[in-house]
Amino acid sequence: MRFNKKRRKLEIRAWYRVDLIVGAYTVDTTQIRKALLKLGAKRLLIQSPLGLRAVATELAKTLEAEGYSVLLSNSACWGACDVAYQEAENLEADAIIHLGHTKFMKHDKIPTIYIPCHYWNPAPLINLIPRISNVLNDAGARRIGLGASIQWSIHLELVKTELKKSGIEALTHEPKMFAVEEAQVLGCDYTALKPLEDKVDAFVVVGSVFHALGMALVSDKPTYAIDPAAQSIRELTENKRRIINQRYANIMKFKEAERIGIIVSTKPGQKRINIVNPIARILQNHGKEVYVISADEVNEQLIIEYGLDAYVNTACPRLSIEDQVRFSRPLLLPAEVLVAVGILEWSFLVEKGLIMFPWAYSDENSKTVWRLIAGEAYGRRQVSQYEV
């Protein structure tokens, strides 16, 4: 496909009313100005993840020239589940401008403007289309489920059009959990792809291995990671196999642990206090000594002095996947705890998907698991795992 970079840049400006482009990223300052005018906000906190700090600086310069007082947050930012409400309150900011993500929280404690910062230039992605087509055709994948991180989502129609020329049909779907745009995936939300599982031969996720690996962990269908920045295409079956083996090994280690720390996050979108007491009671019923630990950043160096044998992670599920290697002790997900104490079968959890189960499901299987938790925790009749 021939691509006119200058023309595409103009199209992006027109389509999305973007008048600020910083490096590879777009910033919808029209949306920002309208929101600030409506809010009457004057003192602003700009929050950005690593990779978008230069965008934050340029946006701050633009807004300060228009009379706003702007603060740049230097705190870690892992997603829209990690909005800097407390920081903004401490600094007496009227509003937060959150870069790089779409809205995650149902209600914002402090007015928050979410700016996704799309990649304006699709060339790195479009250049991969011939290779993607060859890989999919060689694998016999004639119909795929197509997803992307928010930065690449605006270019998926181009991808669908180009793949169609090679006889490949790409399907997309609306998300049903935390993501908000069609085909958008998050590290913890693959509801834009999971409903397509019975209709497609494979999944293709544009963004990075991180984004695609989550999908591989919730589906048996082949999953391909398309990374335009690295110009790479990777099929993730082997990655999934390695992760599954690592998770099972940690479950086995957890069984031998006696002193358990349940980590509850203080991040607004990762705070699952409602699951802490049931999991604690389950563990206590199985003879474990349990401590609850509050944490903003889940880092073993900050909790190792408690002298515990293993941890339960009720914060971001990806911590147990990507960060387990940084922990000398098991860091189990709540559903994995149920496997460790014999309430759930490991094969069932793998089939349903490590990352999203049971949070993302409303079917009878998921309801049964919640009954399992409630029954085991509070002494009601335990539902047999075979009813699941």
mmCIF file of C-alpha atoms in Angstrom:
data_model
loop_
_atom_site.group_PDB
_atom_site.id
_atom_site.type_symbol
_atom_site.label_atom_id
_atom_site.label_comp_id
_atom_site.label_asym_id
_atom_site.label_seq_id
_atom_site.Cartn_x
_atom_site.Cartn_y
_atom_site.Cartn_z
ATOM 1 C CA MET A 1 0.000 0.000 0.000
ATOM 2 C CA ARG A 2 1.416 3.391 -0.966
ATOM 3 C CA PHE A 3 1.264 5.774 1.929
ATOM 4 C CA ASN A 4 1.428 9.563 1.900
ATOM 5 C CA LYS A 5 2.715 10.568 5.343
ATOM 6 C CA LYS A 6 1.962 14.285 4.939
ATOM 7 C CA ARG A 7 -1.582 13.655 3.749
ATOM 8 C CA ARG A 8 -2.278 11.248 6.611
ATOM 9 C CA LYS A 9 -1.080 13.815 9.128
ATOM 10 C CA LEU A 10 -3.530 16.352 7.705
ATOM 11 C CA GLU A 11 -6.324 13.764 7.732
ATOM 12 C CA ILE A 12 -5.683 12.965 11.388
ATOM 13 C CA ARG A 13 -5.822 16.663 12.260
ATOM 14 C CA ALA A 14 -9.136 17.033 10.415
ATOM 15 C CA TRP A 15 -10.820 13.832 11.587
ATOM 16 C CA TYR A 16 -9.929 14.154 15.255
ATOM 17 C CA ARG A 17 -9.725 17.945 15.544
ATOM 18 C CA VAL A 18 -6.124 17.510 16.655
ATOM 19 C CA ASP A 19 -3.990 20.635 16.632
ATOM 20 C CA LEU A 20 -1.052 19.308 18.637
ATOM 21 C CA ILE A 21 1.178 16.485 17.422
ATOM 22 C CA VAL A 22 4.222 15.639 19.531
ATOM 23 C CA GLY A 23 6.568 13.115 17.977
ATOM 24 C CA ALA A 24 4.480 10.063 17.132
ATOM 25 C CA TYR A 25 1.455 11.102 19.196
ATOM 26 C CA THR A 26 -1.691 13.177 18.764
ATOM 27 C CA VAL A 27 -3.156 15.376 21.487
ATOM 28 C CA ASP A 28 -6.748 16.531 21.156
ATOM 29 C CA THR A 29 -6.386 20.014 22.602
ATOM 30 C CA THR A 30 -9.877 20.915 21.383
ATOM 31 C CA GLN A 31 -11.324 18.338 23.773
ATOM 32 C CA ILE A 32 -9.086 19.611 26.554
ATOM 33 C CA ARG A 33 -10.025 23.267 26.071
ATOM 34 C CA LYS A 34 -13.757 22.501 25.958
ATOM 35 C CA ALA A 35 -13.550 20.405 29.116
ATOM 36 C CA LEU A 36 -11.492 22.997 30.997
ATOM 37 C CA LEU A 37 -13.870 25.757 29.995
ATOM 38 C CA LYS A 38 -16.832 23.711 31.208
ATOM 39 C CA LEU A 39 -15.079 22.877 34.490
ATOM 40 C CA GLY A 40 -13.747 26.366 35.064
ATOM 41 C CA ALA A 41 -10.457 24.727 36.049
ATOM 42 C CA LYS A 42 -7.280 26.827 36.247
ATOM 43 C CA ARG A 43 -4.772 24.734 38.196
ATOM 44 C CA LEU A 44 -4.046 21.463 36.372
ATOM 45 C CA LEU A 45 -2.113 18.263 37.023
ATOM 46 C CA ILE A 46 -0.927 16.451 33.894
ATOM 47 C CA GLN A 47 -0.400 12.736 34.537
ATOM 48 C CA SER A 48 1.444 10.605 31.991
ATOM 49 C CA PRO A 49 3.083 7.179 31.809
ATOM 50 C CA LEU A 50 6.707 6.777 30.835
ATOM 51 C CA GLY A 51 6.948 7.241 27.070
ATOM 52 C CA LEU A 52 4.574 10.204 27.079
ATOM 53 C CA ARG A 53 6.461 12.616 29.340
ATOM 54 C CA ALA A 54 7.651 14.675 26.351
ATOM 55 C CA VAL A 55 4.009 14.983 25.270
ATOM 56 C CA ALA A 56 3.130 16.168 28.776
ATOM 57 C CA THR A 57 5.829 18.851 28.607
ATOM 58 C CA GLU A 58 4.586 20.201 25.260
ATOM 59 C CA LEU A 59 0.991 20.189 26.446
ATOM 60 C CA ALA A 60 2.004 22.029 29.622
ATOM 61 C CA LYS A 61 3.776 24.689 27.548
ATOM 62 C CA THR A 62 0.683 25.116 25.368
ATOM 63 C CA LEU A 63 -1.694 25.421 28.318
ATOM 64 C CA GLU A 64 0.556 27.723 30.334
ATOM 65 C CA ALA A 65 0.678 30.081 27.335
ATOM 66 C CA GLU A 66 -3.120 30.222 27.598
ATOM 67 C CA GLY A 67 -3.015 31.226 31.272
ATOM 68 C CA TYR A 68 -3.348 27.884 33.061
ATOM 69 C CA SER A 69 -1.196 26.855 35.996
ATOM 70 C CA VAL A 70 0.191 23.409 35.172
ATOM 71 C CA LEU A 71 1.890 20.760 37.300
ATOM 72 C CA LEU A 72 3.582 17.678 35.829
ATOM 73 C CA SER A 73 3.154 14.470 37.813
ATOM 74 C CA ASN A 74 6.351 12.457 38.118
ATOM 75 C CA SER A 75 4.653 9.542 39.861
ATOM 76 C CA ALA A 76 4.450 6.125 38.239
ATOM 77 C CA CYS A 77 1.384 5.706 36.049
ATOM 78 C CA TRP A 78 0.356 2.174 35.037
ATOM 79 C CA GLY A 79 -2.965 2.944 33.400
ATOM 80 C CA ALA A 80 -6.286 4.672 33.869
ATOM 81 C CA CYS A 81 -6.762 2.426 36.913
ATOM 82 C CA ASP A 82 -3.999 4.519 38.489
ATOM 83 C CA VAL A 83 -5.366 8.064 38.269
ATOM 84 C CA ALA A 84 -3.513 10.517 40.526
ATOM 85 C CA TYR A 85 -6.528 11.695 42.528
ATOM 86 C CA GLN A 86 -4.670 11.911 45.842
ATOM 87 C CA GLU A 87 -1.715 13.705 44.273
ATOM 88 C CA ALA A 88 -4.026 16.226 42.630
ATOM 89 C CA GLU A 89 -5.866 16.775 45.907
ATOM 90 C CA ASN A 90 -2.611 17.280 47.786
ATOM 91 C CA LEU A 91 -1.468 19.829 45.213
ATOM 92 C CA GLU A 92 -4.885 21.558 45.156
ATOM 93 C CA ALA A 93 -5.344 20.946 41.421
ATOM 94 C CA ASP A 94 -8.768 21.686 39.958
ATOM 95 C CA ALA A 95 -8.515 18.952 37.332
ATOM 96 C CA ILE A 96 -6.312 16.154 36.025
ATOM 97 C CA ILE A 97 -5.323 15.658 32.392
ATOM 98 C CA HIS A 98 -4.529 11.966 32.078
ATOM 99 C CA LEU A 99 -2.496 11.049 28.994
ATOM 100 C CA GLY A 100 -2.273 7.717 27.203
ATOM 101 C CA HIS A 101 -5.441 5.951 28.350
ATOM 102 C CA THR A 102 -9.216 6.016 28.092
ATOM 103 C CA LYS A 103 -11.575 6.371 31.040
ATOM 104 C CA PHE A 104 -11.494 3.382 33.399
ATOM 105 C CA MET A 105 -13.169 4.531 36.609
ATOM 106 C CA LYS A 106 -16.939 4.876 36.736
ATOM 107 C CA HIS A 107 -16.664 8.061 38.777
ATOM 108 C CA ASP A 108 -13.736 10.455 39.063
ATOM 109 C CA LYS A 109 -13.034 11.864 42.535
ATOM 110 C CA ILE A 110 -11.454 14.875 40.835
ATOM 111 C CA PRO A 111 -12.478 16.024 37.333
ATOM 112 C CA THR A 112 -10.277 14.087 34.900
ATOM 113 C CA ILE A 113 -9.811 14.587 31.168
ATOM 114 C CA TYR A 114 -8.612 11.438 29.379
ATOM 115 C CA ILE A 115 -6.477 11.933 26.263
ATOM 116 C CA PRO A 116 -5.540 8.637 24.547
ATOM 117 C CA CYS A 117 -2.604 10.011 22.503
ATOM 118 C CA HIS A 118 -3.053 7.962 19.333
ATOM 119 C CA TYR A 119 -0.210 7.213 16.961
ATOM 120 C CA TRP A 120 -0.933 9.533 14.058
ATOM 121 C CA ASN A 121 1.252 7.690 11.527
ATOM 122 C CA PRO A 122 -0.006 4.220 10.499
ATOM 123 C CA ALA A 123 2.973 3.525 8.204
ATOM 124 C CA PRO A 124 4.827 1.247 10.688
ATOM 125 C CA LEU A 125 1.673 -0.849 10.961
ATOM 126 C CA ILE A 126 0.704 -0.784 7.298
ATOM 127 C CA ASN A 127 4.229 -1.809 6.307
ATOM 128 C CA LEU A 128 3.709 -5.051 8.235
ATOM 129 C CA ILE A 129 0.497 -6.015 6.418
ATOM 130 C CA PRO A 130 2.162 -8.178 3.712
ATOM 131 C CA ARG A 131 4.027 -10.141 6.385
ATOM 132 C CA ILE A 132 0.914 -10.435 8.544
ATOM 133 C CA SER A 133 -1.075 -11.714 5.554
ATOM 134 C CA ASN A 134 1.566 -14.316 4.719
ATOM 135 C CA VAL A 135 1.784 -15.539 8.315
ATOM 136 C CA LEU A 136 -1.995 -15.828 8.660
ATOM 137 C CA ASN A 137 -2.463 -17.514 5.267
ATOM 138 C CA ASP A 138 0.320 -20.002 6.048
ATOM 139 C CA ALA A 139 -1.467 -20.813 9.328
ATOM 140 C CA GLY A 140 -4.829 -21.227 7.577
ATOM 141 C CA ALA A 141 -6.318 -18.318 9.515
ATOM 142 C CA ARG A 142 -8.885 -16.896 7.092
ATOM 143 C CA ARG A 143 -10.961 -15.136 9.721
ATOM 144 C CA ILE A 144 -9.379 -13.330 12.659
ATOM 145 C CA GLY A 145 -10.395 -11.356 15.720
ATOM 146 C CA LEU A 146 -8.622 -7.999 15.550
ATOM 147 C CA GLY A 147 -7.753 -5.875 18.568
ATOM 148 C CA ALA A 148 -5.329 -3.113 19.482
ATOM 149 C CA SER A 149 -4.031 -0.926 22.232
ATOM 150 C CA ILE A 150 -5.680 2.481 22.242
ATOM 151 C CA GLN A 151 -2.692 4.102 20.513
ATOM 152 C CA TRP A 152 -3.217 2.010 17.343
ATOM 153 C CA SER A 153 -7.001 1.577 17.418
ATOM 154 C CA ILE A 154 -7.764 4.429 15.010
ATOM 155 C CA HIS A 155 -5.915 2.597 12.209
ATOM 156 C CA LEU A 156 -7.692 -0.754 12.408
ATOM 157 C CA GLU A 157 -10.076 0.017 9.547
ATOM 158 C CA LEU A 158 -7.042 0.417 7.299
ATOM 159 C CA VAL A 159 -5.756 -2.935 8.522
ATOM 160 C CA LYS A 160 -9.111 -4.630 7.856
ATOM 161 C CA THR A 161 -9.208 -3.208 4.336
ATOM 162 C CA GLU A 162 -5.683 -4.345 3.503
ATOM 163 C CA LEU A 163 -6.133 -7.835 4.974
ATOM 164 C CA LYS A 164 -9.310 -8.288 2.972
ATOM 165 C CA LYS A 165 -7.258 -7.939 -0.209
ATOM 166 C CA SER A 166 -5.403 -11.081 0.866
ATOM 167 C CA GLY A 167 -8.624 -12.966 1.561
ATOM 168 C CA ILE A 168 -8.523 -12.499 5.320
ATOM 169 C CA GLU A 169 -11.625 -11.279 7.135
ATOM 170 C CA ALA A 170 -10.963 -9.298 10.311
ATOM 171 C CA LEU A 171 -13.735 -9.061 12.908
ATOM 172 C CA THR A 172 -13.930 -6.510 15.703
ATOM 173 C CA HIS A 173 -16.207 -6.231 18.712
ATOM 174 C CA GLU A 174 -17.275 -3.757 21.374
ATOM 175 C CA PRO A 175 -15.655 -4.254 24.802
ATOM 176 C CA LYS A 176 -17.855 -4.916 27.826
ATOM 177 C CA MET A 177 -15.633 -4.273 30.830
ATOM 178 C CA PHE A 178 -13.157 -1.392 31.200
ATOM 179 C CA ALA A 179 -12.129 -0.597 27.612
ATOM 180 C CA VAL A 180 -14.380 1.877 25.810
ATOM 181 C CA GLU A 181 -13.559 1.795 22.080
ATOM 182 C CA GLU A 182 -14.332 -0.928 19.565
ATOM 183 C CA ALA A 183 -11.515 -3.516 19.377
ATOM 184 C CA GLN A 184 -9.638 -1.855 22.254
ATOM 185 C CA VAL A 185 -7.741 -4.177 24.571
ATOM 186 C CA LEU A 186 -6.263 -3.482 27.984
ATOM 187 C CA GLY A 187 -3.856 -5.614 29.953
ATOM 188 C CA CYS A 188 -6.803 -6.757 32.085
ATOM 189 C CA ASP A 189 -9.693 -6.521 29.602
ATOM 190 C CA TYR A 190 -10.085 -8.668 26.477
ATOM 191 C CA THR A 191 -13.862 -8.501 26.237
ATOM 192 C CA ALA A 192 -13.499 -6.863 22.818
ATOM 193 C CA LEU A 193 -12.029 -10.156 21.547
ATOM 194 C CA LYS A 194 -13.252 -12.997 23.762
ATOM 195 C CA PRO A 195 -16.827 -12.999 22.333
ATOM 196 C CA LEU A 196 -15.345 -13.674 18.864
ATOM 197 C CA GLU A 197 -13.611 -16.877 19.967
ATOM 198 C CA ASP A 198 -16.040 -19.277 18.301
ATOM 199 C CA LYS A 199 -16.112 -17.256 15.079
ATOM 200 C CA VAL A 200 -12.419 -16.888 14.262
ATOM 201 C CA ASP A 201 -9.343 -18.999 13.520
ATOM 202 C CA ALA A 202 -6.909 -16.740 15.378
ATOM 203 C CA PHE A 203 -6.496 -13.422 17.147
ATOM 204 C CA VAL A 204 -4.290 -10.540 16.049
ATOM 205 C CA VAL A 205 -3.462 -7.848 18.606
ATOM 206 C CA VAL A 206 -1.691 -4.653 17.544
ATOM 207 C CA GLY A 207 0.407 -2.981 20.205
ATOM 208 C CA SER A 208 2.996 -5.141 21.919
ATOM 209 C CA VAL A 209 3.584 -8.632 23.256
ATOM 210 C CA PHE A 210 2.194 -7.386 26.579
ATOM 211 C CA HIS A 211 -1.196 -6.600 25.038
ATOM 212 C CA ALA A 212 -1.358 -9.800 22.985
ATOM 213 C CA LEU A 213 -0.124 -12.145 25.716
ATOM 214 C CA GLY A 214 -3.147 -11.344 27.840
ATOM 215 C CA MET A 215 -5.384 -12.534 25.017
ATOM 216 C CA ALA A 216 -3.341 -15.689 24.591
ATOM 217 C CA LEU A 217 -3.904 -16.436 28.279
ATOM 218 C CA VAL A 218 -7.696 -16.272 27.969
ATOM 219 C CA SER A 219 -8.113 -18.246 24.734
ATOM 220 C CA ASP A 220 -6.973 -21.482 23.121
ATOM 221 C CA LYS A 221 -6.934 -19.867 19.689
ATOM 222 C CA PRO A 222 -3.535 -18.842 18.253
ATOM 223 C CA THR A 223 -2.722 -15.242 19.142
ATOM 224 C CA TYR A 224 -0.356 -13.019 17.173
ATOM 225 C CA ALA A 225 1.365 -9.974 18.644
ATOM 226 C CA ILE A 226 1.918 -7.204 16.099
ATOM 227 C CA ASP A 227 4.427 -4.621 17.301
ATOM 228 C CA PRO A 228 4.739 -1.831 14.704
ATOM 229 C CA ALA A 229 7.490 -0.072 16.652
ATOM 230 C CA ALA A 230 9.671 -3.197 16.670
ATOM 231 C CA GLN A 231 8.410 -4.278 13.218
ATOM 232 C CA SER A 232 7.759 -7.726 14.664
ATOM 233 C CA ILE A 233 5.110 -10.453 14.411
ATOM 234 C CA ARG A 234 5.052 -13.151 17.082
ATOM 235 C CA GLU A 235 2.760 -16.101 17.656
ATOM 236 C CA LEU A 236 2.451 -16.580 21.407
ATOM 237 C CA THR A 237 1.651 -20.251 21.992
ATOM 238 C CA GLU A 238 5.104 -20.904 23.445
ATOM 239 C CA ASN A 239 4.920 -17.762 25.617
ATOM 240 C CA LYS A 240 1.571 -18.932 26.948
ATOM 241 C CA ARG A 241 2.880 -22.437 27.663
ATOM 242 C CA ARG A 242 5.804 -21.013 29.617
ATOM 243 C CA ILE A 243 3.571 -18.708 31.679
ATOM 244 C CA ILE A 244 1.092 -21.511 32.450
ATOM 245 C CA ASN A 245 3.923 -23.751 33.671
ATOM 246 C CA GLN A 246 5.331 -20.940 35.810
ATOM 247 C CA ARG A 247 1.945 -20.221 37.342
ATOM 248 C CA TYR A 248 1.354 -23.869 38.212
ATOM 249 C CA ALA A 249 4.813 -24.150 39.790
ATOM 250 C CA ASN A 250 4.023 -21.143 41.992
ATOM 251 C CA ILE A 251 0.689 -22.650 43.000
ATOM 252 C CA MET A 252 2.541 -25.763 44.146
ATOM 253 C CA LYS A 253 4.954 -23.625 46.182
ATOM 254 C CA PHE A 254 2.033 -21.684 47.655
ATOM 255 C CA LYS A 255 0.528 -24.915 49.001
ATOM 256 C CA GLU A 256 3.538 -25.316 51.288
ATOM 257 C CA ALA A 257 3.440 -21.718 52.521
ATOM 258 C CA GLU A 258 2.268 -21.091 56.078
ATOM 259 C CA ARG A 259 2.366 -17.287 56.423
ATOM 260 C CA ILE A 260 0.456 -15.485 53.672
ATOM 261 C CA GLY A 261 0.234 -11.792 52.831
ATOM 262 C CA ILE A 262 -2.840 -10.604 50.945
ATOM 263 C CA ILE A 263 -1.931 -7.459 49.052
ATOM 264 C CA VAL A 264 -4.689 -4.890 48.622
ATOM 265 C CA SER A 265 -3.924 -1.993 46.326
ATOM 266 C CA THR A 266 -4.552 1.633 47.196
ATOM 267 C CA LYS A 267 -4.707 2.547 43.494
ATOM 268 C CA PRO A 268 -8.301 3.620 42.769
ATOM 269 C CA GLY A 269 -8.956 1.179 39.929
ATOM 270 C CA GLN A 270 -7.122 -1.776 41.489
ATOM 271 C CA LYS A 271 -8.623 -1.622 44.982
ATOM 272 C CA ARG A 272 -10.559 -4.883 45.460
ATOM 273 C CA ILE A 273 -11.273 -4.709 49.163
ATOM 274 C CA ASN A 274 -14.396 -6.861 48.751
ATOM 275 C CA ILE A 275 -12.340 -9.943 47.869
ATOM 276 C CA VAL A 276 -9.826 -9.640 50.724
ATOM 277 C CA ASN A 277 -11.908 -10.967 53.614
ATOM 278 C CA PRO A 278 -13.304 -13.996 51.721
ATOM 279 C CA ILE A 279 -9.834 -15.002 50.523
ATOM 280 C CA ALA A 280 -8.414 -14.482 54.025
ATOM 281 C CA ARG A 281 -11.090 -16.714 55.553
ATOM 282 C CA ILE A 282 -10.521 -19.395 52.927
ATOM 283 C CA LEU A 283 -6.818 -19.437 53.726
ATOM 284 C CA GLN A 284 -7.435 -19.430 57.473
ATOM 285 C CA ASN A 285 -9.864 -22.337 57.070
ATOM 286 C CA HIS A 286 -6.967 -24.220 55.465
ATOM 287 C CA GLY A 287 -4.605 -23.534 58.334
ATOM 288 C CA LYS A 288 -2.758 -20.518 56.928
ATOM 289 C CA GLU A 289 -1.614 -17.525 58.955
ATOM 290 C CA VAL A 290 -2.880 -14.460 57.072
ATOM 291 C CA TYR A 291 -1.875 -10.796 57.035
ATOM 292 C CA VAL A 292 -3.394 -8.046 54.872
ATOM 293 C CA ILE A 293 -0.925 -5.564 53.380
ATOM 294 C CA SER A 294 -1.910 -2.274 51.774
ATOM 295 C CA ALA A 295 0.335 -1.158 48.921
ATOM 296 C CA ASP A 296 0.491 1.534 46.291
ATOM 297 C CA GLU A 297 3.393 -0.025 44.391
ATOM 298 C CA VAL A 298 3.563 -3.825 44.671
ATOM 299 C CA ASN A 299 7.282 -4.395 45.154
ATOM 300 C CA GLU A 300 8.761 -7.283 47.109
ATOM 301 C CA GLN A 301 11.594 -5.123 48.418
ATOM 302 C CA LEU A 302 8.992 -3.121 50.312
ATOM 303 C CA ILE A 303 7.234 -6.135 51.869
ATOM 304 C CA ILE A 304 9.931 -8.769 52.275
ATOM 305 C CA GLU A 305 10.733 -7.693 55.862
ATOM 306 C CA TYR A 306 7.315 -8.960 56.985
ATOM 307 C CA GLY A 307 8.831 -12.430 56.704
ATOM 308 C CA LEU A 308 5.954 -14.024 54.790
ATOM 309 C CA ASP A 309 6.098 -17.216 52.709
ATOM 310 C CA ALA A 310 3.810 -16.189 49.835
ATOM 311 C CA TYR A 311 1.492 -13.435 48.645
ATOM 312 C CA VAL A 312 -1.977 -13.070 47.153
ATOM 313 C CA ASN A 313 -2.264 -10.304 44.576
ATOM 314 C CA THR A 314 -5.677 -8.603 44.519
ATOM 315 C CA ALA A 315 -4.297 -5.608 42.568
ATOM 316 C CA CYS A 316 -3.512 -5.605 38.832
ATOM 317 C CA PRO A 317 -3.588 -9.220 37.586
ATOM 318 C CA ARG A 318 -0.639 -8.587 35.275
ATOM 319 C CA LEU A 319 1.629 -8.191 38.308
ATOM 320 C CA SER A 320 1.378 -11.948 38.832
ATOM 321 C CA ILE A 321 2.219 -12.582 35.172
ATOM 322 C CA GLU A 322 4.991 -10.152 34.279
ATOM 323 C CA ASP A 323 6.353 -9.327 37.752
ATOM 324 C CA GLN A 324 6.435 -12.802 39.312
ATOM 325 C CA VAL A 325 10.083 -13.111 38.214
ATOM 326 C CA ARG A 326 10.897 -10.139 40.482
ATOM 327 C CA PHE A 327 9.481 -11.963 43.502
ATOM 328 C CA SER A 328 11.276 -14.712 45.406
ATOM 329 C CA ARG A 329 7.932 -16.023 46.669
ATOM 330 C CA PRO A 330 4.668 -16.972 44.920
ATOM 331 C CA LEU A 331 2.413 -14.031 43.996
ATOM 332 C CA LEU A 332 -0.906 -15.727 43.319
ATOM 333 C CA LEU A 333 -4.095 -14.375 41.783
ATOM 334 C CA PRO A 334 -7.279 -14.917 43.833
ATOM 335 C CA ALA A 335 -8.539 -17.633 41.475
ATOM 336 C CA GLU A 336 -5.169 -19.397 41.730
ATOM 337 C CA VAL A 337 -5.612 -19.465 45.518
ATOM 338 C CA LEU A 338 -8.788 -21.490 44.946
ATOM 339 C CA VAL A 339 -6.710 -23.976 42.968
ATOM 340 C CA ALA A 340 -4.039 -24.105 45.671
ATOM 341 C CA VAL A 341 -6.574 -25.041 48.372
ATOM 342 C CA GLY A 342 -8.418 -27.552 46.185
ATOM 343 C CA ILE A 343 -11.597 -25.613 45.477
ATOM 344 C CA LEU A 344 -11.019 -25.235 41.721
ATOM 345 C CA GLU A 345 -9.388 -27.482 39.141
ATOM 346 C CA TRP A 346 -6.326 -25.935 37.489
ATOM 347 C CA SER A 347 -7.426 -27.122 34.040
ATOM 348 C CA PHE A 348 -10.735 -25.311 34.468
ATOM 349 C CA LEU A 349 -9.051 -22.032 35.375
ATOM 350 C CA VAL A 350 -6.652 -22.297 32.427
ATOM 351 C CA GLU A 351 -9.580 -22.959 30.128
ATOM 352 C CA LYS A 352 -11.520 -19.933 31.392
ATOM 353 C CA GLY A 353 -8.508 -17.620 31.341
ATOM 354 C CA LEU A 354 -6.146 -16.646 34.121
ATOM 355 C CA ILE A 355 -6.392 -12.890 33.871
ATOM 356 C CA MET A 356 -10.098 -12.149 33.713
ATOM 357 C CA PHE A 357 -11.749 -15.038 35.558
ATOM 358 C CA PRO A 358 -14.079 -14.718 37.352
ATOM 359 C CA TRP A 359 -14.162 -10.899 37.247
ATOM 360 C CA ALA A 360 -15.138 -10.528 33.587
ATOM 361 C CA TYR A 361 -17.825 -13.181 33.360
ATOM 362 C CA SER A 362 -21.486 -13.214 34.309
ATOM 363 C CA ASP A 363 -22.271 -16.769 33.171
ATOM 364 C CA GLU A 364 -23.265 -19.594 35.504
ATOM 365 C CA ASN A 365 -19.678 -20.832 35.779
ATOM 366 C CA SER A 366 -18.564 -17.516 37.216
ATOM 367 C CA LYS A 367 -21.524 -17.267 39.556
ATOM 368 C CA THR A 368 -20.709 -20.743 40.791
ATOM 369 C CA VAL A 369 -17.136 -19.684 41.532
ATOM 370 C CA TRP A 370 -18.391 -16.744 43.579
ATOM 371 C CA ARG A 371 -20.618 -19.199 45.455
ATOM 372 C CA LEU A 372 -17.564 -21.377 45.983
ATOM 373 C CA ILE A 373 -15.761 -18.415 47.514
ATOM 374 C CA ALA A 374 -18.721 -17.421 49.676
ATOM 375 C CA GLY A 375 -19.438 -20.982 50.762
ATOM 376 C CA GLU A 376 -15.837 -21.756 51.664
ATOM 377 C CA ALA A 377 -15.289 -18.415 53.348
ATOM 378 C CA TYR A 378 -18.426 -18.204 55.441
ATOM 379 C CA GLY A 379 -19.234 -21.815 56.193
ATOM 380 C CA ARG A 380 -22.154 -22.334 53.832
ATOM 381 C CA ARG A 381 -22.415 -25.508 51.774
ATOM 382 C CA GLN A 382 -19.392 -25.681 49.478
ATOM 383 C CA VAL A 383 -20.419 -26.043 45.860
ATOM 384 C CA SER A 384 -18.620 -28.963 44.287
ATOM 385 C CA GLN A 385 -16.026 -28.029 41.673
ATOM 386 C CA TYR A 386 -17.697 -30.584 39.426
ATOM 387 C CA GLU A 387 -20.824 -28.415 39.359
ATOM 388 C CA VAL A 388 -18.664 -25.804 37.660
#
